[in-house]
Short mmCIF file of C-alpha atoms in Angstrom, two decimals:
data_model
loop_
_atom_site.label_atom_id
_atom_site.label_comp_id
_atom_site.label_asym_id
_atom_site.label_seq_id
_atom_site.Cartn_x
_atom_site.Cartn_y
_atom_site.Cartn_z
CA THR X 56 -112.68 3.98 114.90
CA SER X 57 -110.09 5.86 113.11
CA LEU X 58 -107.16 7.40 114.89
CA ASP X 59 -106.83 11.20 115.22
CA ARG X 60 -103.89 12.91 113.44
CA SER X 61 -101.76 13.05 116.65
CA GLU X 62 -102.23 9.34 117.30
CA GLU X 63 -101.34 8.54 113.70
CA VAL X 64 -98.18 10.48 113.89
CA ALA X 65 -97.16 8.84 117.30
CA GLU X 66 -97.85 5.38 115.94
CA PHE X 67 -95.92 5.96 112.75
CA GLU X 68 -92.94 7.34 114.74
CA ASP X 69 -93.05 4.34 117.15
CA SER X 70 -93.11 1.79 114.49
CA TRP X 71 -89.99 3.28 112.80
CA LEU X 72 -88.15 3.54 116.24
CA LYS X 73 -88.77 -0.18 116.82
CA TYR X 74 -87.61 -0.82 113.31
CA LEU X 75 -84.36 1.02 113.82
CA ASP X 76 -83.79 -0.32 117.11
CA LEU X 77 -83.78 -3.91 115.81
CA GLY X 78 -81.04 -3.04 113.46
CA PHE X 79 -82.93 -3.90 110.20
CA ALA X 80 -82.15 -0.60 108.38
CA LYS X 81 -78.52 -1.33 108.13
CA GLY X 82 -79.10 -4.84 106.59
CA LEU X 83 -81.62 -3.83 103.90
CA TRP X 84 -79.34 -1.84 101.67
CA ARG X 85 -76.94 -3.86 99.31
CA LYS X 86 -74.90 -2.52 96.44
CA LEU X 87 -75.61 -3.94 93.14
CA SER X 88 -71.95 -5.23 92.76
CA ASP X 89 -71.86 -6.75 96.33
CA GLN X 90 -74.31 -9.10 97.79
CA SER X 91 -72.99 -8.49 101.22
CA GLN X 92 -75.08 -6.25 103.62
CA THR X 93 -74.19 -2.62 103.69
CA PHE X 94 -75.22 0.58 105.29
CA ASN X 95 -77.59 3.20 103.81
CA PRO X 96 -76.12 4.40 100.51
CA SER X 97 -75.89 8.01 101.97
CA GLU X 98 -73.41 6.65 104.50
CA ASP X 99 -71.21 4.93 101.79
CA GLU X 100 -68.10 6.65 100.49
CA GLU X 101 -68.46 5.25 96.97
CA LYS X 102 -71.82 6.93 96.38
CA ARG X 103 -73.14 4.34 94.07
CA SER X 104 -76.22 5.11 92.29
CA LEU X 105 -77.80 1.55 92.45
CA TRP X 106 -78.74 -0.10 95.68
CA GLN X 107 -80.99 -2.99 96.58
CA LEU X 108 -83.83 -2.47 98.97
CA PHE X 109 -85.70 -5.66 99.80
CA PRO X 110 -85.85 -7.60 96.44
CA THR X 111 -85.93 -4.25 94.45
CA TYR X 112 -83.01 -2.23 93.21
CA ILE X 113 -83.29 1.47 93.73
CA MET X 114 -81.45 3.88 91.57
CA ALA X 115 -80.60 7.50 92.62
CA LYS X 116 -79.71 9.86 90.00
CA ASP X 117 -79.14 13.66 89.98
CA LEU X 118 -81.01 14.99 86.88
CA ARG X 119 -80.19 18.59 87.70
CA GLN X 120 -77.00 18.77 85.50
CA MET X 121 -78.68 17.10 82.58
CA PHE X 122 -80.99 19.90 81.83
CA SER X 123 -79.92 22.20 78.80
CA SER X 124 -80.05 25.17 81.20
CA SER X 125 -77.65 23.41 83.81
CA GLY X 126 -75.43 25.36 85.94
CA PRO X 127 -74.42 25.90 89.56
CA VAL X 128 -78.24 26.53 90.18
CA CYS X 129 -80.74 24.24 88.61
CA ARG X 130 -82.76 26.93 86.75
CA ALA X 131 -84.97 24.18 85.29
CA CYS X 132 -85.86 22.87 88.82
CA ARG X 133 -86.70 26.44 89.86
CA HIS X 134 -88.78 27.01 86.77
CA LEU X 135 -90.71 23.79 87.18
CA THR X 136 -91.36 24.46 90.82
CA ALA X 137 -92.66 27.88 90.11
CA VAL X 138 -95.05 26.78 87.42
CA VAL X 139 -96.42 23.96 89.62
CA LEU X 140 -96.66 26.06 92.71
CA GLU X 141 -98.58 28.82 90.97
CA LYS X 142 -101.26 26.36 89.81
CA TYR X 143 -101.33 24.68 93.24
CA HIS X 144 -102.07 28.03 95.04
CA GLN X 145 -104.79 28.79 92.52
CA PHE X 146 -106.29 25.33 93.01
CA ARG X 147 -106.01 25.61 96.85
CA ALA X 148 -107.77 29.05 96.84
CA ALA X 149 -110.58 27.50 94.73
CA ASN X 150 -111.50 25.42 97.76
CA PHE X 151 -111.60 22.15 95.89
CA ALA X 152 -110.40 20.78 99.34
CA ASP X 153 -110.06 21.96 102.75
CA PRO X 154 -107.18 24.60 102.51
CA SER X 155 -106.06 24.04 106.01
CA LYS X 156 -105.45 20.24 105.30
CA PRO X 157 -102.26 20.22 102.69
CA ASP X 158 -102.52 16.42 102.11
CA GLU X 159 -106.17 16.76 101.07
CA VAL X 160 -105.27 19.68 98.77
CA ASN X 161 -102.41 17.69 97.18
CA ASN X 162 -104.69 14.64 96.62
CA ALA X 163 -107.30 16.84 95.04
CA PHE X 164 -104.61 18.46 92.88
CA PHE X 165 -103.49 15.02 91.61
CA THR X 166 -107.04 13.99 90.77
CA TRP X 167 -107.45 17.13 88.74
CA GLN X 168 -104.33 16.65 86.60
CA LEU X 169 -103.90 14.65 83.45
CA THR X 170 -101.27 12.16 84.16
CA HIS X 171 -100.34 10.25 80.95
CA HIS X 172 -97.94 11.75 78.44
CA ALA X 173 -100.36 11.13 75.48
CA GLU X 174 -103.12 13.09 77.26
CA GLN X 175 -100.77 15.96 78.11
CA SER X 176 -99.27 16.01 74.57
CA ALA X 177 -102.75 16.10 72.89
CA GLU X 178 -104.37 19.46 71.91
CA LYS X 179 -106.94 19.31 74.65
CA GLY X 180 -104.08 18.51 77.21
CA GLN X 181 -102.04 21.47 76.06
CA ALA X 182 -105.11 23.70 76.58
CA PHE X 183 -105.79 22.11 79.87
CA TRP X 184 -102.62 23.27 81.66
CA PRO X 185 -100.42 24.93 78.85
CA GLU X 186 -97.98 26.40 81.40
CA LEU X 187 -96.66 22.93 82.19
CA TYR X 188 -97.87 20.51 79.55
CA GLY X 189 -96.83 23.00 76.73
CA ASP X 190 -93.53 23.81 78.53
CA ALA X 191 -90.13 22.94 76.89
CA THR X 192 -88.46 22.20 80.29
CA PHE X 193 -91.26 19.83 81.22
CA ARG X 194 -90.85 18.02 77.91
CA GLN X 195 -87.20 17.67 78.56
CA LEU X 196 -87.79 16.44 82.00
CA LYS X 197 -89.99 13.62 80.54
CA SER X 198 -87.24 12.62 78.09
CA LEU X 199 -84.65 12.56 80.96
CA VAL X 200 -87.06 10.37 83.11
CA LYS X 201 -87.44 7.86 80.17
CA THR X 202 -83.65 7.72 79.53
CA SER X 203 -83.13 7.03 83.28
CA CYS X 204 -85.73 4.24 83.14
CA VAL X 205 -83.88 2.68 80.19
CA GLU X 206 -80.50 3.14 81.87
CA TYR X 207 -82.09 1.26 84.83
CA LEU X 208 -83.34 -1.60 82.87
CA GLN X 209 -79.95 -2.00 81.02
CA GLU X 210 -78.00 -1.99 84.29
CA ILE X 211 -80.19 -4.41 86.13
CA TYR X 212 -81.36 -6.83 83.42
CA SER X 213 -78.61 -6.25 80.72
CA SER X 214 -81.44 -5.25 78.41
CA THR X 215 -80.81 -3.73 74.89
CA PHE X 216 -83.25 -0.97 73.76
CA SER X 217 -83.63 0.45 70.29
CA SER X 218 -85.01 3.93 69.63
CA SER X 219 -88.37 2.28 68.80
CA ASP X 220 -88.33 0.59 72.22
CA PHE X 221 -87.64 3.93 73.79
CA ASP X 222 -90.51 5.53 72.01
CA SER X 223 -92.94 2.73 72.94
CA LEU X 224 -92.26 3.23 76.66
CA GLU X 225 -95.42 4.81 78.11
CA LEU X 226 -94.84 7.54 80.67
CA SER X 227 -97.13 8.73 83.35
CA ILE X 228 -95.91 11.81 85.27
CA TRP X 229 -97.84 14.39 87.70
CA ALA X 230 -96.89 17.21 90.11
CA SER X 231 -97.11 16.69 93.82
CA VAL X 232 -96.82 19.33 96.44
CA THR X 233 -96.12 18.07 100.05
CA SER X 234 -95.50 20.70 102.62
CA PRO X 235 -92.83 20.13 105.36
CA ALA X 236 -95.48 21.69 107.79
CA ALA X 237 -96.29 19.67 110.87
CA GLU X 238 -99.92 19.06 109.69
CA SER X 239 -98.63 17.33 106.62
CA MET X 240 -97.85 13.59 106.55
CA GLY X 241 -96.87 13.62 102.94
CA LEU X 242 -98.01 11.05 100.45
CA ALA X 243 -99.62 7.94 102.11
CA PHE X 244 -97.93 4.65 101.40
CA HIS X 245 -99.04 3.36 98.00
CA ASP X 246 -97.67 1.56 95.03
CA HIS X 247 -98.25 1.54 91.29
CA PRO X 248 -99.27 -2.07 90.35
CA LEU X 249 -99.60 -1.56 86.64
CA SER X 250 -96.15 0.19 86.23
CA LEU X 251 -92.86 -1.44 85.14
CA LEU X 252 -90.97 1.26 87.07
CA SER X 253 -91.87 4.06 89.42
CA GLY X 254 -89.93 7.01 90.68
CA VAL X 255 -89.85 10.65 92.21
CA PHE X 256 -88.21 13.77 90.71
CA TYR X 257 -87.66 16.22 93.53
CA ALA X 258 -87.64 19.63 91.78
CA ASP X 259 -87.53 21.27 95.28
CA ALA X 260 -87.20 18.94 98.47
CA GLY X 261 -87.04 21.94 100.95
CA GLY X 262 -84.46 23.19 103.21
CA ASP X 263 -81.31 21.84 104.61
CA THR X 264 -82.73 20.27 107.82
CA LEU X 265 -85.05 17.29 108.03
CA ARG X 266 -87.88 19.37 109.57
CA ASP X 267 -87.62 21.74 106.52
CA ARG X 268 -87.84 19.05 103.76
CA THR X 269 -90.72 17.28 102.31
CA PRO X 270 -92.11 14.45 104.18
CA THR X 271 -92.50 12.31 101.04
CA VAL X 272 -90.06 9.46 100.74
CA PHE X 273 -89.56 7.17 97.81
CA ALA X 274 -88.58 3.61 98.30
#
């Protein structure tokens, strides 16, 4: 029998409390340049962008200042957030999923989208969601994401990439809306088995406190 939502939340919290009590969290993170055990990168004064979690290196990169519209406030982030939320609320109002269950709405929203760059760039894709797929800021985001992927591969594997290699990288990207509301668990644990690299761009991660931020965590 399946657990109800309150039991799921309690079980999830209990598992992480046990995990933290055992002290594993402090031993999992290792800097790329240092194979000794370190704390979580957010606690490190050097603020390095590359860290090793289990056997995988995780790169954290602030893309906000890389947009052409960069400034004290990330106008590109606000713009992308507004475009996605407008479509999300339209989608939610159309009752493709139970509006009272944010996670189900977000899953249905994902299923509705075109996820491959080639599909989004095609004529049908441009007509499918012109506000996003035809948007110059979204195109710039995809270019920045690919550039970050190349940077990661060069840093970890000392790889050399030509412009043709860059163009040949296939990108899949989609929008996700995960509410910090108590009834939302965020995205369920999953992986992308056919992907060379996976990542998340947080256009709007929520408020300043943990309870006001998105429950979706990438690792």
